[in-house]
C-alpha positions in Angstrom: 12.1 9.6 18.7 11.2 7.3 21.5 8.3 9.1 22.5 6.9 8.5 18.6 6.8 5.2 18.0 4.3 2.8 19.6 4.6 1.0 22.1 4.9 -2.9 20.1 7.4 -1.3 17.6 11.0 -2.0 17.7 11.7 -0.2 15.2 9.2 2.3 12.8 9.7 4.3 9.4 7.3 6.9 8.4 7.4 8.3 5.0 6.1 11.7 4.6 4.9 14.6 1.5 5.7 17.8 1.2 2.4 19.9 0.2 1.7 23.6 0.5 1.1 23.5 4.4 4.2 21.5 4.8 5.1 18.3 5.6 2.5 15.8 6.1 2.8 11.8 7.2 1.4 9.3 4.7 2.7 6.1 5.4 3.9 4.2 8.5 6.2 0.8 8.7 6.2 -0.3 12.2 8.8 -3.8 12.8 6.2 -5.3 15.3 9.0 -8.0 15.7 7.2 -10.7 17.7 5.1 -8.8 19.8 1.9 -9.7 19.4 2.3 -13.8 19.2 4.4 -14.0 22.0 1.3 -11.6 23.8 -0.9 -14.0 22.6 1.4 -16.9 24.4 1.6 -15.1 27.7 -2.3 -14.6 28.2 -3.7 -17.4 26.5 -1.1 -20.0 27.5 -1.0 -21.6 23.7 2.9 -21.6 22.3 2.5 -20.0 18.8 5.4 -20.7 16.9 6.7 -21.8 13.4 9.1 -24.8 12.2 11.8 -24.9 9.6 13.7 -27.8 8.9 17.2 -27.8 9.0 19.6 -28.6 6.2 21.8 -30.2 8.8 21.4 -31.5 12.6 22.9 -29.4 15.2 23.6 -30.3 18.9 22.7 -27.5 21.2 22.1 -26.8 24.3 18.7 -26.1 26.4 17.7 -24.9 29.6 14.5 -26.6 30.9 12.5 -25.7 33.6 12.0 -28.2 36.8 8.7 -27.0 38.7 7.8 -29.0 41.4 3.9 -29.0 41.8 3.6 -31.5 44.0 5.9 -29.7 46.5 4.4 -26.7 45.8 0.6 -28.1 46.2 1.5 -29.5 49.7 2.6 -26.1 51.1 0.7 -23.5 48.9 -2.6 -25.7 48.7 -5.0 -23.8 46.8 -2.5 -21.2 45.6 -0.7 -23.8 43.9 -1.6 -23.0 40.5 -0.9 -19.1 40.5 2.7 -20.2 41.7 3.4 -22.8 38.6 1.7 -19.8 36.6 4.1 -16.8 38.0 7.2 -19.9 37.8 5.9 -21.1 33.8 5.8 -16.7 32.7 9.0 -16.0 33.8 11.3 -15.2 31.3 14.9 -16.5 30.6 16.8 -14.0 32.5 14.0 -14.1 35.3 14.4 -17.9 35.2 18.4 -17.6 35.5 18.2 -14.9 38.1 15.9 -16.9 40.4 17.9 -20.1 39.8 21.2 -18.8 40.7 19.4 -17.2 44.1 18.2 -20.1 44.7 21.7 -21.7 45.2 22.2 -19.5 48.3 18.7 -19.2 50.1 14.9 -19.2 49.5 13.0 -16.2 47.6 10.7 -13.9 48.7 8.1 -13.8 45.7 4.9 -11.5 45.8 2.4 -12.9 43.6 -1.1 -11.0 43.3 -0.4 -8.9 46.2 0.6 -12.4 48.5 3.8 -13.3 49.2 5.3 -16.8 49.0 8.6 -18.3 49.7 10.0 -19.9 46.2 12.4 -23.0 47.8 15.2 -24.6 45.7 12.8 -28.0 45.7 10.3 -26.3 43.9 12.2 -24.5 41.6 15.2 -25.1 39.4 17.0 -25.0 35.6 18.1 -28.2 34.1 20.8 -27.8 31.1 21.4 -30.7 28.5 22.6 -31.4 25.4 20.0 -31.9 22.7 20.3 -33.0 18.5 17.5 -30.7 16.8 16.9 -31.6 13.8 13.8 -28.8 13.8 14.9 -25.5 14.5 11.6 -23.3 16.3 10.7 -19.9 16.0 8.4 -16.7 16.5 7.5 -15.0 13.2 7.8 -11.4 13.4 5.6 -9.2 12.1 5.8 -5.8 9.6 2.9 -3.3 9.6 2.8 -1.1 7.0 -0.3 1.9 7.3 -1.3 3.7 4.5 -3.5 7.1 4.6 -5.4 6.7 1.8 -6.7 9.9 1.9 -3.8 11.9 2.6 -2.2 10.4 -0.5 -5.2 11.1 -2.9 -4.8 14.5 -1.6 -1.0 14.8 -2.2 -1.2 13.1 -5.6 -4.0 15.9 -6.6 -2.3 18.7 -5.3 1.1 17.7 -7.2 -0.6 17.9 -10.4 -2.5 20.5 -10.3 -1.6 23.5 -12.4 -2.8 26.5 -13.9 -2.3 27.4 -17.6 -0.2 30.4 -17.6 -2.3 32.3 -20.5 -5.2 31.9 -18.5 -5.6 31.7 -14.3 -9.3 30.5 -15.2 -8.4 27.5 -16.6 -7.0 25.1 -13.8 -6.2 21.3 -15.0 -4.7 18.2 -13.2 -1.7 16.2 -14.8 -2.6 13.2 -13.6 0.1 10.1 -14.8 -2.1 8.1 -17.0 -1.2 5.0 -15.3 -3.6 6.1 -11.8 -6.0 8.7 -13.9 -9.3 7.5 -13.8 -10.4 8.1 -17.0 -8.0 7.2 -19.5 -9.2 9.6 -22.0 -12.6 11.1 -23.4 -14.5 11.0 -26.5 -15.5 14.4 -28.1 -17.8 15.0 -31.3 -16.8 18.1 -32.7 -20.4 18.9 -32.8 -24.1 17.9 -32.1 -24.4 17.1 -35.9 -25.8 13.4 -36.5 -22.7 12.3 -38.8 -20.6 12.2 -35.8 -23.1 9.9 -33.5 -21.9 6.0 -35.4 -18.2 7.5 -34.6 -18.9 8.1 -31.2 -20.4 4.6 -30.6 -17.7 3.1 -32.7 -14.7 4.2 -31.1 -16.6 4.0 -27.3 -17.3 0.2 -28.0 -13.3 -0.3 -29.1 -12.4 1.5 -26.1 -15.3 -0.4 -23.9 -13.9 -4.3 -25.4 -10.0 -3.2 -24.9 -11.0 -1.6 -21.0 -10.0 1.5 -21.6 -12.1 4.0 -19.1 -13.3 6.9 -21.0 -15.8 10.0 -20.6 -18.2 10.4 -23.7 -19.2 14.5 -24.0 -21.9 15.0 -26.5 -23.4 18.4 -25.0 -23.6 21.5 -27.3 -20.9 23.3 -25.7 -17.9 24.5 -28.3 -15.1 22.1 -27.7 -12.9 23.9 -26.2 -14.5 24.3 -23.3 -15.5 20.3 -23.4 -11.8 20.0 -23.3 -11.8 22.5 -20.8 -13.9 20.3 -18.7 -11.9 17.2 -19.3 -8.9 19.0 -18.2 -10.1 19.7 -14.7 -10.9 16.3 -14.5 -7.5 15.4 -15.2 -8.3 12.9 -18.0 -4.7 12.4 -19.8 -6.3 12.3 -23.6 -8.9 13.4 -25.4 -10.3 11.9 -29.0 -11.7 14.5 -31.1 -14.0 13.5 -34.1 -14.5 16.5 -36.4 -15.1 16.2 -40.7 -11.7 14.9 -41.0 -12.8 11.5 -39.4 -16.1 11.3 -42.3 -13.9 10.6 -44.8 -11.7 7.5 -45.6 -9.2 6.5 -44.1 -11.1 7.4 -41.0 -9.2 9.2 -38.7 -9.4 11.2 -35.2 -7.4 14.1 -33.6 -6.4 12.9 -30.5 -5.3 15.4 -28.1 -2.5 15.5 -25.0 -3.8 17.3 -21.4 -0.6 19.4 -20.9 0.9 20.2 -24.0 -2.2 20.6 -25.8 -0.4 19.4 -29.1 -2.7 17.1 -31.1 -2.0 14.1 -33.5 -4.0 12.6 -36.4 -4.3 8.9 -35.8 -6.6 6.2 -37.6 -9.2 4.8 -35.6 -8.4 1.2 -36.1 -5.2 1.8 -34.1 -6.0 4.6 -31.5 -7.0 1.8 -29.1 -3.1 0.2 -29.5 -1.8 3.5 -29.1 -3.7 4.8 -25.9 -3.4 1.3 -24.4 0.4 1.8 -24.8 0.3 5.5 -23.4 -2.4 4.2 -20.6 0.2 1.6 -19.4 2.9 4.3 -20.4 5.0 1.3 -22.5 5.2 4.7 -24.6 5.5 8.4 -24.0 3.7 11.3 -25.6 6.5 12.8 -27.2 7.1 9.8 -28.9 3.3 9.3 -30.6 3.9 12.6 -31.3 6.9 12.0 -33.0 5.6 8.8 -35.1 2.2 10.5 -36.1 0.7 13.4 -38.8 0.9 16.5 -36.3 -2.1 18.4 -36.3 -1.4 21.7 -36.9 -2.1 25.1 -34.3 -3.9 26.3 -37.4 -6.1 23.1 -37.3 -6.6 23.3 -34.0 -8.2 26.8 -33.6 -10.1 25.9 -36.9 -11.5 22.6 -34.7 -11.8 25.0 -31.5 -13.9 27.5 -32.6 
């Protein structure tokens, strides 16, 4: 609608998200066309404009302006440069207009609350014919806005889910891609055996970038994975008794489905590196590595 877009806009896109309250605007693409250099021109007086060179010449034809200050300086006097001003910001179609009623008689100008008679000997438009070889013009300009916030709060309030077995336990799906931490890094327990994993695996993680949450509280881990779950972290490594013995391995676990893989730990930082930059899906690590069982997975849980 007219009455929404601003007044420097010719034209203006707004993309909007549906959330529970309804509909709300989160970004904005105004055309600002050439509004604000050719604002710049008319109040500071400096032409701002770019140059592109032609391929080929072309003959065309300009209109110039013929202002006669030294008429206008002997009958104006000290008004003189207010009336080359009002003459020099006229635009085309002002120009024309004044041009062709100057043909006929004098105009009647009010400039600044003064009036002054505009003569054909001060005033007039000159057409010729003109090779350019440089072709001149005003950039335009395309705004887009963003609301940062109100697309955090979208993207949060998209994922977020409750597991249907339990309303206590809420949980964001965050894509991997934008989740802040990639995944975290559980011991199965407090027990010292699991401490040179934990450091192992966080300094792979560390040297490949990977972000990652370390929890080494005494909590059970299901309620560590609990927490990670509410923190929307995609992927969880698990280090239980399985990963003390050789080849060492880790259970690593997915947010939503809950299913869990075994995977060695000399390649879990190619494999959440691909599922980080999602170059591979879950369904298909799961498909490629030793499932760990439902079984297994209470056994691990409690």
């Amino acid at each position: 609608m007219d009455n929404e877009m601003a007044h420097y806009a010719c034209d203006c896109w707004d993309a909007e998200c549906k959330i529970s309250s309804g509909w709300i605007e989160c970004v904005g693409c105004a055309d600002r066309s050439c509004y604000d250099l050719t604002q710049h021109t008319k109040f500071s007086g400096q032409r701002l404009v770019a140059e592109r060179q032609l391929s080929v010449p072309k003959r065309v034809q300009i209109t110039e302006r013929k202002i006669n200050s030294t008429i206008i300086g002997q009958i104006f006097r000290k008004d003189t440069s207010i009336v080359v001003k009002y003459l020099e910001s006229l635009s085309e179609n002002q120009a024309h207009s004044l041009h062709e009623k100057l043909e006929e008689e004098n105009e009647k100008c009010t400039i600044n609350e003064k009036e002054f008679i505009i003569t054909r000997s001060m005033f007039k438009l000159e057409t010729k014919e003109k090779i350019v070889q440089v072709e001149e013009f005003t950039p335009s300009v395309i705004e887009p806005t963003f609301g940062i916030g109100r697309l955090l709060y979208v993207t949060l309030e998209h994922n977020f889910k409750i597991r249907p077995e339990d309303n206590q336990r809420k949980y964001f799906t965050l894509p991997p891609l934008i989740a802040p931490y990639k995944c975290a890094v559980l011991p199965l327990s407090v027990n010292a055996e699991f401490k040179p994993f934990v450091k192992q695996i966080s300094d792979l993680l560390t040297q490949a970038d990977i972000s990652h949450k370390i929890d080494t509280s005494s909590s059970n881990i299901g309620k560590r994975y609990t927490r990670c779950d509410e923190l929307g972290i995609p992927f969880a490594i698990a280090i239980d008794f399985d990963t003390l013995q050789q080849p060492y391995s880790i259970a690593l676990r997915e947010l939503e489905s809950l299913k869990q893989v075994r995977v060695k730990i000399d390649e879990i930082v190619s494999v959440l590196q691909d599922l980080a930059t999602e170059k591979v899906t879950w369904n298909e690590i799961f498909a490629l590595y030793p499932i760990f069982t439902e079984q297994q997975i209470k056994r691990l849980e409690n």
